[in-house]
PDB file of C-alpha atoms in Angstrom:
ATOM      1  CA  MET A   1     -27.447 142.122 103.401  1.00  0.00           C
ATOM      2  CA  LYS A   2     -25.197 145.108 102.459  1.00  0.00           C
ATOM      3  CA  LYS A   3     -24.279 145.854 106.230  1.00  0.00           C
ATOM      4  CA  ILE A   4     -23.277 142.154 106.476  1.00  0.00           C
ATOM      5  CA  PHE A   5     -21.080 142.265 103.041  1.00  0.00           C
ATOM      6  CA  PHE A   6     -19.364 145.582 104.367  1.00  0.00           C
ATOM      7  CA  ALA A   7     -18.713 143.873 107.823  1.00  0.00           C
ATOM      8  CA  LEU A   8     -17.467 140.814 106.173  1.00  0.00           C
ATOM      9  CA  VAL A   9     -14.961 142.864 103.896  1.00  0.00           C
ATOM     10  CA  PHE A  10     -13.679 145.079 106.721  1.00  0.00           C
ATOM     11  CA  LEU A  11     -13.210 141.781 109.034  1.00  0.00           C
ATOM     12  CA  PHE A  12     -11.202 140.370 106.063  1.00  0.00           C
ATOM     13  CA  THR A  13      -9.233 143.322 105.436  1.00  0.00           C
ATOM     14  CA  ALA A  14      -8.198 143.696 109.047  1.00  0.00           C
ATOM     15  CA  LEU A  15      -7.100 139.848 109.221  1.00  0.00           C
ATOM     16  CA  ALA A  16      -4.992 140.254 106.158  1.00  0.00           C
ATOM     17  CA  GLY A  17      -3.510 143.299 107.470  1.00  0.00           C
ATOM     18  CA  PHE A  18      -2.346 141.412 110.483  1.00  0.00           C
ATOM     19  CA  SER A  19      -1.614 137.993 109.007  1.00  0.00           C
ATOM     20  CA  GLN A  20       2.089 137.416 108.247  1.00  0.00           C
ATOM     21  CA  ARG A  21       3.402 136.147 105.096  1.00  0.00           C
ATOM     22  CA  MET A  22       5.590 133.086 105.278  1.00  0.00           C
ATOM     23  CA  SER A  23       8.345 132.196 102.823  1.00  0.00           C
ATOM     24  CA  VAL A  24       7.885 129.038 100.990  1.00  0.00           C
ATOM     25  CA  VAL A  25      10.812 126.801 101.029  1.00  0.00           C
ATOM     26  CA  ALA A  26      11.184 123.114  99.171  1.00  0.00           C
ATOM     27  CA  VAL A  27      13.331 120.671 100.823  1.00  0.00           C
ATOM     28  CA  PHE A  28      14.411 117.894  98.450  1.00  0.00           C
ATOM     29  CA  PRO A  29      15.263 114.256  99.676  1.00  0.00           C
ATOM     30  CA  PHE A  30      18.938 114.163 100.984  1.00  0.00           C
ATOM     31  CA  GLU A  31      21.527 112.160  98.782  1.00  0.00           C
ATOM     32  CA  PHE A  32      23.962 109.943 100.636  1.00  0.00           C
ATOM     33  CA  SER A  33      27.332 108.388 100.081  1.00  0.00           C
ATOM     34  CA  GLY A  34      29.921 106.576 102.138  1.00  0.00           C
ATOM     35  CA  PRO A  35      30.253 103.273 103.953  1.00  0.00           C
ATOM     36  CA  GLY A  36      27.573 102.329 106.120  1.00  0.00           C
ATOM     37  CA  LEU A  37      25.108 105.000 104.867  1.00  0.00           C
ATOM     38  CA  THR A  38      21.681 103.944 103.458  1.00  0.00           C
ATOM     39  CA  ALA A  39      18.697 105.478 101.986  1.00  0.00           C
ATOM     40  CA  PHE A  40      17.040 105.153 105.397  1.00  0.00           C
ATOM     41  CA  ASP A  41      19.656 107.520 106.968  1.00  0.00           C
ATOM     42  CA  ALA A  42      19.277 110.062 104.146  1.00  0.00           C
ATOM     43  CA  GLY A  43      15.437 109.530 104.265  1.00  0.00           C
ATOM     44  CA  SER A  44      15.532 110.128 108.014  1.00  0.00           C
ATOM     45  CA  ILE A  45      17.647 113.101 108.038  1.00  0.00           C
ATOM     46  CA  THR A  46      15.315 114.795 105.402  1.00  0.00           C
ATOM     47  CA  ASP A  47      12.488 114.003 107.665  1.00  0.00           C
ATOM     48  CA  GLN A  48      13.945 115.603 110.626  1.00  0.00           C
ATOM     49  CA  LEU A  49      15.065 118.788 108.756  1.00  0.00           C
ATOM     50  CA  VAL A  50      11.423 119.082 107.461  1.00  0.00           C
ATOM     51  CA  ASN A  51      10.078 118.588 111.091  1.00  0.00           C
ATOM     52  CA  GLU A  52      12.233 121.002 112.509  1.00  0.00           C
ATOM     53  CA  LEU A  53      11.568 123.559 109.940  1.00  0.00           C
ATOM     54  CA  GLY A  54       7.850 123.120 110.299  1.00  0.00           C
ATOM     55  CA  SER A  55       7.770 123.173 114.165  1.00  0.00           C
ATOM     56  CA  TRP A  56       8.921 127.013 113.738  1.00  0.00           C
ATOM     57  CA  GLY A  57       5.710 128.264 112.405  1.00  0.00           C
ATOM     58  CA  THR A  58       7.570 130.775 110.711  1.00  0.00           C
ATOM     59  CA  LEU A  59       8.045 129.144 107.230  1.00  0.00           C
ATOM     60  CA  THR A  60       5.998 127.071 104.788  1.00  0.00           C
ATOM     61  CA  ILE A  61       7.851 123.829 104.139  1.00  0.00           C
ATOM     62  CA  ILE A  62       6.997 121.800 101.105  1.00  0.00           C
ATOM     63  CA  PRO A  63       8.394 118.561  99.588  1.00  0.00           C
ATOM     64  CA  GLY A  64      11.124 119.005  96.631  1.00  0.00           C
ATOM     65  CA  GLU A  65       8.720 117.372  93.896  1.00  0.00           C
ATOM     66  CA  GLU A  66       6.740 120.685  94.565  1.00  0.00           C
ATOM     67  CA  ALA A  67       9.642 122.942  94.078  1.00  0.00           C
ATOM     68  CA  ASP A  68       7.542 124.880  91.255  1.00  0.00           C
ATOM     69  CA  LYS A  69       5.720 126.450  94.118  1.00  0.00           C
ATOM     70  CA  ALA A  70       8.843 127.410  96.170  1.00  0.00           C
ATOM     71  CA  GLU A  71      10.607 130.667  96.673  1.00  0.00           C
ATOM     72  CA  TYR A  72      13.773 128.819  98.240  1.00  0.00           C
ATOM     73  CA  LEU A  73      15.236 125.305  97.640  1.00  0.00           C
ATOM     74  CA  VAL A  74      17.387 123.282  99.866  1.00  0.00           C
ATOM     75  CA  LYS A  75      19.485 120.439  98.476  1.00  0.00           C
ATOM     76  CA  GLY A  76      21.479 118.216 100.842  1.00  0.00           C
ATOM     77  CA  ARG A  77      23.706 115.271 101.286  1.00  0.00           C
ATOM     78  CA  ILE A  78      24.986 113.146 104.113  1.00  0.00           C
ATOM     79  CA  THR A  79      28.331 111.536 103.656  1.00  0.00           C
ATOM     80  CA  ARG A  80      30.969 109.598 105.718  1.00  0.00           C
ATOM     81  CA  GLN A  81      34.488 110.028 105.462  1.00  0.00           C
ATOM     82  CA  ASN A  82      37.364 108.901 108.030  1.00  0.00           C
ATOM     83  CA  ASN A  83      34.893 107.682 110.647  1.00  0.00           C
ATOM     84  CA  GLN A  84      33.075 111.176 110.251  1.00  0.00           C
ATOM     85  CA  VAL A  85      29.516 111.500 109.146  1.00  0.00           C
ATOM     86  CA  ALA A  86      28.968 115.116 107.474  1.00  0.00           C
ATOM     87  CA  LEU A  87      25.582 116.625 106.849  1.00  0.00           C
ATOM     88  CA  THR A  88      25.836 119.527 104.297  1.00  0.00           C
ATOM     89  CA  ALA A  89      23.048 121.384 102.359  1.00  0.00           C
ATOM     90  CA  THR A  90      22.759 124.585  99.918  1.00  0.00           C
ATOM     91  CA  THR A  91      19.906 127.000 100.088  1.00  0.00           C
ATOM     92  CA  TYR A  92      19.117 128.434  96.677  1.00  0.00           C
ATOM     93  CA  ASP A  93      16.850 131.238  95.320  1.00  0.00           C
ATOM     94  CA  ALA A  94      14.176 129.202  93.425  1.00  0.00           C
ATOM     95  CA  LYS A  95      13.749 132.078  90.673  1.00  0.00           C
ATOM     96  CA  THR A  96      17.638 132.592  89.917  1.00  0.00           C
ATOM     97  CA  ASN A  97      18.790 129.039  91.150  1.00  0.00           C
ATOM     98  CA  LYS A  98      21.466 131.360  92.859  1.00  0.00           C
ATOM     99  CA  ALA A  99      23.139 129.596  95.929  1.00  0.00           C
ATOM    100  CA  LEU A 100      22.224 131.844  98.986  1.00  0.00           C
ATOM    101  CA  ASN A 101      24.272 129.946 101.721  1.00  0.00           C
ATOM    102  CA  THR A 102      25.313 126.660 102.886  1.00  0.00           C
ATOM    103  CA  ALA A 103      25.030 124.848 105.995  1.00  0.00           C
ATOM    104  CA  LYS A 104      27.290 122.130 107.868  1.00  0.00           C
ATOM    105  CA  GLU A 105      27.132 119.610 110.752  1.00  0.00           C
ATOM    106  CA  GLU A 106      29.568 116.909 111.752  1.00  0.00           C
ATOM    107  CA  GLY A 107      29.389 113.834 114.024  1.00  0.00           C
ATOM    108  CA  GLU A 108      30.614 110.130 114.495  1.00  0.00           C
ATOM    109  CA  THR A 109      26.986 108.983 113.681  1.00  0.00           C
ATOM    110  CA  PRO A 110      23.810 110.032 112.228  1.00  0.00           C
ATOM    111  CA  ALA A 111      22.452 110.063 115.819  1.00  0.00           C
ATOM    112  CA  ASP A 112      25.034 112.931 116.528  1.00  0.00           C
ATOM    113  CA  ILE A 113      23.803 114.985 113.790  1.00  0.00           C
ATOM    114  CA  SER A 114      20.378 114.479 114.651  1.00  0.00           C
ATOM    115  CA  SER A 115      21.194 115.985 118.024  1.00  0.00           C
ATOM    116  CA  ARG A 116      22.092 119.349 116.416  1.00  0.00           C
ATOM    117  CA  MET A 117      19.063 119.545 113.868  1.00  0.00           C
ATOM    118  CA  PHE A 118      18.274 122.941 115.174  1.00  0.00           C
ATOM    119  CA  SER A 119      21.622 124.309 114.562  1.00  0.00           C
ATOM    120  CA  PHE A 120      21.612 122.868 111.121  1.00  0.00           C
ATOM    121  CA  ALA A 121      18.305 124.157 110.138  1.00  0.00           C
ATOM    122  CA  ALA A 122      19.138 127.482 111.469  1.00  0.00           C
ATOM    123  CA  GLN A 123      22.204 127.869 109.054  1.00  0.00           C
ATOM    124  CA  VAL A 124      19.913 126.346 106.185  1.00  0.00           C
ATOM    125  CA  THR A 125      17.397 129.310 106.554  1.00  0.00           C
ATOM    126  CA  GLU A 126      20.125 132.094 107.344  1.00  0.00           C
ATOM    127  CA  ASN A 127      19.197 133.980 104.229  1.00  0.00           C
ATOM    128  CA  VAL A 128      15.408 133.050 104.120  1.00  0.00           C
ATOM    129  CA  PRO A 129      13.256 136.159 104.986  1.00  0.00           C
ATOM    130  CA  PHE A 130      11.092 135.490 108.173  1.00  0.00           C
ATOM    131  CA  PRO A 131       7.675 137.051 108.925  1.00  0.00           C
ATOM    132  CA  ASN A 132       8.007 140.718 110.084  1.00  0.00           C
ATOM    133  CA  TYR A 133       6.227 140.392 113.543  1.00  0.00           C
ATOM    134  CA  LEU A 134       7.180 144.159 114.128  1.00  0.00           C
ATOM    135  CA  LEU A 135       4.125 145.153 112.058  1.00  0.00           C
ATOM    136  CA  GLY A 136       1.555 146.946 113.854  1.00  0.00           C
ATOM    137  CA  LYS A 137       1.566 149.418 116.811  1.00  0.00           C
ATOM    138  CA  TRP A 138       3.338 149.061 120.009  1.00  0.00           C
ATOM    139  CA  ARG A 139       3.711 151.068 123.212  1.00  0.00           C
ATOM    140  CA  CYS A 140       6.547 151.043 125.950  1.00  0.00           C
ATOM    141  CA  VAL A 141       5.952 153.017 129.329  1.00  0.00           C
ATOM    142  CA  ILE A 142       8.987 153.982 131.712  1.00  0.00           C
ATOM    143  CA  PRO A 143       7.966 155.183 135.061  1.00  0.00           C
ATOM    144  CA  THR A 144       9.643 158.109 136.489  1.00  0.00           C
ATOM    145  CA  ASN A 145       9.406 160.127 139.719  1.00  0.00           C
ATOM    146  CA  ASP A 146       8.255 162.898 137.136  1.00  0.00           C
ATOM    147  CA  GLY A 147       5.672 160.742 135.633  1.00  0.00           C
ATOM    148  CA  PRO A 148       5.720 158.100 132.995  1.00  0.00           C
ATOM    149  CA  LEU A 149       7.654 158.232 129.783  1.00  0.00           C
ATOM    150  CA  THR A 150       5.759 156.916 126.834  1.00  0.00           C
ATOM    151  CA  CYS A 151       6.750 155.591 123.411  1.00  0.00           C
ATOM    152  CA  ILE A 152       3.962 154.579 120.924  1.00  0.00           C
ATOM    153  CA  MET A 153       5.294 153.492 117.436  1.00  0.00           C
ATOM    154  CA  GLU A 154       3.390 151.810 114.335  1.00  0.00           C
ATOM    155  CA  PHE A 155       5.600 149.662 112.119  1.00  0.00           C
ATOM    156  CA  ARG A 156       4.096 149.608 109.049  1.00  0.00           C
ATOM    157  CA  THR A 157       5.074 147.748 105.335  1.00  0.00           C
ATOM    158  CA  GLY A 158       7.251 149.518 103.141  1.00  0.00           C
ATOM    159  CA  ARG A 159       9.640 149.989 105.724  1.00  0.00           C
ATOM    160  CA  VAL A 160       7.665 153.084 107.349  1.00  0.00           C
ATOM    161  CA  VAL A 161       7.402 154.043 110.894  1.00  0.00           C
ATOM    162  CA  ILE A 162       5.085 156.350 112.633  1.00  0.00           C
ATOM    163  CA  VAL A 163       5.718 157.917 115.738  1.00  0.00           C
ATOM    164  CA  GLU A 164       2.711 158.661 117.513  1.00  0.00           C
ATOM    165  CA  GLN A 165       4.264 159.712 120.936  1.00  0.00           C
ATOM    166  CA  TYR A 166       8.052 159.567 121.800  1.00  0.00           C
ATOM    167  CA  ASP A 167       8.560 161.430 125.458  1.00  0.00           C
ATOM    168  CA  THR A 168      12.199 162.620 125.831  1.00  0.00           C
ATOM    169  CA  TRP A 169      13.239 163.613 129.303  1.00  0.00           C
ATOM    170  CA  GLU A 170      16.127 165.328 131.085  1.00  0.00           C
ATOM    171  CA  GLN A 171      16.942 165.720 134.926  1.00  0.00           C
ATOM    172  CA  ARG A 172      19.585 168.316 136.028  1.00  0.00           C
ATOM    173  CA  GLY A 173      19.473 168.387 139.882  1.00  0.00           C
ATOM    174  CA  ASN A 174      15.982 169.006 141.032  1.00  0.00           C
ATOM    175  CA  PHE A 175      15.014 170.255 137.437  1.00  0.00           C
ATOM    176  CA  THR A 176      13.313 168.316 134.759  1.00  0.00           C
ATOM    177  CA  LEU A 177      12.484 168.906 131.047  1.00  0.00           C
ATOM    178  CA  ARG A 178       9.975 167.097 129.337  1.00  0.00           C
ATOM    179  CA  TYR A 179       9.128 167.041 125.524  1.00  0.00           C
ATOM    180  CA  GLN A 180       6.217 164.969 123.984  1.00  0.00           C
ATOM    181  CA  GLY A 181       7.702 164.030 120.575  1.00  0.00           C
ATOM    182  CA  PHE A 182       6.225 162.892 117.307  1.00  0.00           C
ATOM    183  CA  GLY A 183       7.507 162.029 113.857  1.00  0.00           C
ATOM    184  CA  THR A 184       8.164 159.554 111.052  1.00  0.00           C
ATOM    185  CA  GLY A 185      10.938 157.426 110.112  1.00  0.00           C
ATOM    186  CA  THR A 186      12.216 154.084 108.305  1.00  0.00           C
ATOM    187  CA  TYR A 187      13.301 150.952 109.757  1.00  0.00           C
ATOM    188  CA  SER A 188      14.697 147.364 108.592  1.00  0.00           C
ATOM    189  CA  TYR A 189      13.971 144.370 110.272  1.00  0.00           C
ATOM    190  CA  TRP A 190      15.477 140.978 109.930  1.00  0.00           C
ATOM    191  CA  GLY A 191      14.022 137.794 111.652  1.00  0.00           C
ATOM    192  CA  HIS A 192      15.747 134.741 112.125  1.00  0.00           C
ATOM    193  CA  ALA A 193      15.579 131.224 114.111  1.00  0.00           C
ATOM    194  CA  ARG A 194      16.018 131.872 117.666  1.00  0.00           C
ATOM    195  CA  ARG A 195      19.743 132.240 119.045  1.00  0.00           C
ATOM    196  CA  THR A 196      21.451 132.733 122.208  1.00  0.00           C
ATOM    197  CA  VAL A 197      23.553 135.894 122.057  1.00  0.00           C
ATOM    198  CA  ARG A 198      25.610 136.612 125.387  1.00  0.00           C
ATOM    199  CA  GLY A 199      23.230 134.410 127.350  1.00  0.00           C
ATOM    200  CA  SER A 200      19.904 136.148 125.835  1.00  0.00           C
ATOM    201  CA  PRO A 201      17.358 134.880 123.608  1.00  0.00           C
ATOM    202  CA  VAL A 202      17.445 136.598 120.040  1.00  0.00           C
ATOM    203  CA  ASP A 203      14.793 136.522 117.273  1.00  0.00           C
ATOM    204  CA  GLY A 204      16.304 139.036 114.955  1.00  0.00           C
ATOM    205  CA  PHE A 205      17.344 142.601 114.756  1.00  0.00           C
ATOM    206  CA  VAL A 206      16.105 146.213 113.883  1.00  0.00           C
ATOM    207  CA  SER A 207      17.645 149.299 112.622  1.00  0.00           C
ATOM    208  CA  ILE A 208      15.712 152.524 112.650  1.00  0.00           C
ATOM    209  CA  SER A 209      16.247 156.267 111.794  1.00  0.00           C
ATOM    210  CA  LEU A 210      13.540 158.733 113.116  1.00  0.00           C
ATOM    211  CA  LYS A 211      12.957 162.498 112.278  1.00  0.00           C
ATOM    212  CA  MET A 212      10.802 163.978 115.275  1.00  0.00           C
ATOM    213  CA  GLU A 213       9.375 167.341 116.283  1.00  0.00           C
ATOM    214  CA  ASP A 214       8.785 168.567 119.681  1.00  0.00           C
ATOM    215  CA  ALA A 215      11.643 166.558 121.164  1.00  0.00           C
ATOM    216  CA  LEU A 216      14.803 167.297 122.967  1.00  0.00           C
ATOM    217  CA  THR A 217      17.400 168.470 120.373  1.00  0.00           C
ATOM    218  CA  LYS A 218      19.527 165.453 120.945  1.00  0.00           C
ATOM    219  CA  TYR A 219      16.511 163.020 119.749  1.00  0.00           C
ATOM    220  CA  VAL A 220      15.356 165.360 116.877  1.00  0.00           C
ATOM    221  CA  ASN A 221      17.309 162.969 114.464  1.00  0.00           C
ATOM    222  CA  PHE A 222      17.542 159.607 115.879  1.00  0.00           C
ATOM    223  CA  SER A 223      19.071 156.249 114.613  1.00  0.00           C
ATOM    224  CA  ILE A 224      20.157 153.025 115.746  1.00  0.00           C
ATOM    225  CA  SER A 225      21.768 150.161 113.893  1.00  0.00           C
ATOM    226  CA  ARG A 226      21.000 146.466 114.180  1.00  0.00           C
ATOM    227  CA  GLN A 227      19.694 146.435 117.654  1.00  0.00           C
ATOM    228  CA  ASN A 228      18.806 142.659 118.729  1.00  0.00           C
ATOM    229  CA  LEU A 229      15.362 141.903 120.004  1.00  0.00           C
ATOM    230  CA  TYR A 230      13.310 138.827 120.814  1.00  0.00           C
ATOM    231  CA  PHE A 231       9.233 138.312 120.991  1.00  0.00           C
ATOM    232  CA  ASP A 232       7.383 136.380 123.183  1.00  0.00           C
ATOM    233  CA  ASP A 233       5.588 133.072 122.111  1.00  0.00           C
ATOM    234  CA  GLU A 234       2.428 135.068 121.224  1.00  0.00           C
ATOM    235  CA  LYS A 235       4.324 137.981 119.469  1.00  0.00           C
ATOM    236  CA  THR A 236       2.577 140.469 121.360  1.00  0.00           C
ATOM    237  CA  HIS A 237       5.673 141.752 123.459  1.00  0.00           C
ATOM    238  CA  PHE A 238       9.162 142.241 122.193  1.00  0.00           C
ATOM    239  CA  GLU A 239      12.332 143.242 124.146  1.00  0.00           C
ATOM    240  CA  LEU A 240      15.308 145.452 122.693  1.00  0.00           C
ATOM    241  CA  LEU A 241      18.699 144.153 123.687  1.00  0.00           C
ATOM    242  CA  GLY A 242      21.422 146.432 124.384  1.00  0.00           C
ATOM    243  CA  THR A 243      20.965 150.157 124.387  1.00  0.00           C
ATOM    244  CA  GLY A 244      17.294 150.197 123.474  1.00  0.00           C
ATOM    245  CA  PHE A 245      15.615 153.467 122.042  1.00  0.00           C
ATOM    246  CA  ALA A 246      17.194 156.330 124.057  1.00  0.00           C
ATOM    247  CA  CYS A 247      15.085 158.835 125.488  1.00  0.00           C
ATOM    248  CA  GLY A 248      16.231 160.682 128.757  1.00  0.00           C
ATOM    249  CA  ASP A 249      19.482 161.628 130.747  1.00  0.00           C
ATOM    250  CA  ILE A 250      19.781 162.190 134.373  1.00  0.00           C
ATOM    251  CA  TYR A 251      22.511 164.707 135.413  1.00  0.00           C
ATOM    252  CA  ARG A 252      23.385 164.584 139.316  1.00  0.00           C
ATOM    253  CA  ALA A 253      25.208 167.878 138.863  1.00  0.00           C
ATOM    254  CA  PRO A 254      23.378 170.386 136.921  1.00  0.00           C
ATOM    255  CA  GLU A 255      26.298 171.849 135.220  1.00  0.00           C
ATOM    256  CA  SER A 256      27.561 168.418 134.233  1.00  0.00           C
ATOM    257  CA  ALA A 257      28.189 167.791 130.454  1.00  0.00           C
ATOM    258  CA  ASN A 258      27.884 163.965 131.032  1.00  0.00           C
ATOM    259  CA  PRO A 259      25.025 162.013 132.395  1.00  0.00           C
ATOM    260  CA  GLU A 260      25.281 159.589 134.996  1.00  0.00           C
ATOM    261  CA  SER A 261      22.737 157.320 133.732  1.00  0.00           C
ATOM    262  CA  SER A 262      20.336 157.372 130.875  1.00  0.00           C
ATOM    263  CA  LEU A 263      16.732 155.962 130.265  1.00  0.00           C
ATOM    264  CA  ALA A 264      15.620 153.852 127.017  1.00  0.00           C
ATOM    265  CA  TYR A 265      12.716 152.375 125.691  1.00  0.00           C
ATOM    266  CA  ALA A 266      13.272 148.665 125.528  1.00  0.00           C
ATOM    267  CA  GLN A 267      10.089 146.606 126.524  1.00  0.00           C
ATOM    268  CA  PHE A 268       7.308 147.057 124.108  1.00  0.00           C
ATOM    269  CA  VAL A 269       3.503 145.483 123.954  1.00  0.00           C
ATOM    270  CA  LYS A 270       1.418 145.383 120.763  1.00  0.00           C
ATOM    271  CA  ILE A 271      -1.721 147.709 121.294  1.00  0.00           C
ATOM    272  CA  GLN A 272      -3.117 147.273 117.588  1.00  0.00           C
TER     273      GLN A 272
END
């Protein structure tokens, strides 16, 4: 019995460590005003927003009458003026009642507004924290003619990152240097509703600052700021957009001071 008990404790602890806490958001029934708008329109818009937010799987959505359980409050209104329908909402911190941000969409009819519900929902949650899908251990491997370069990082709670392996590499003509670095650092992650940035999907951004040992000199103190990234649907892969985590340079001319091309860790798979 004792062995079973300890096994259950271990399983619960493991599941708790990998679970993602979701912010609790209360959506109040929208108010309405203006010619031609009815309680049905306001109720329909409220339901559409609740359904849209709930479909993301990243927030816990509750009705306004349960606001005492919420961390964030959403209060909105649908109005008509000069043949234009406007949908507005303000998001509040439930503890302080401080307004965090406002959202607005306009159209000729309530149906026009409905077609832009995702955009409106994204505005509503602009300052609502999403789960930190970076938590865990990740690996990226870059193949080269000199052998694979490997990066293994573990993102922990408390903004701590442990660098188990961070290969850095340099090629000058026919000669190469390789160092298998390791170290620690800090990171900040901010997730949001998926957006399209310059034609690519983006789920959030990360900033990271590392201090490493046994790395090429230029990577001993390494940092990037607000690097966009996106996750697959299962949250087992993520890709950095832009420069990635730099790790190597290729100098075609050995005496050159400027690399002709560079390598960076960008596509990661979750390994733990």
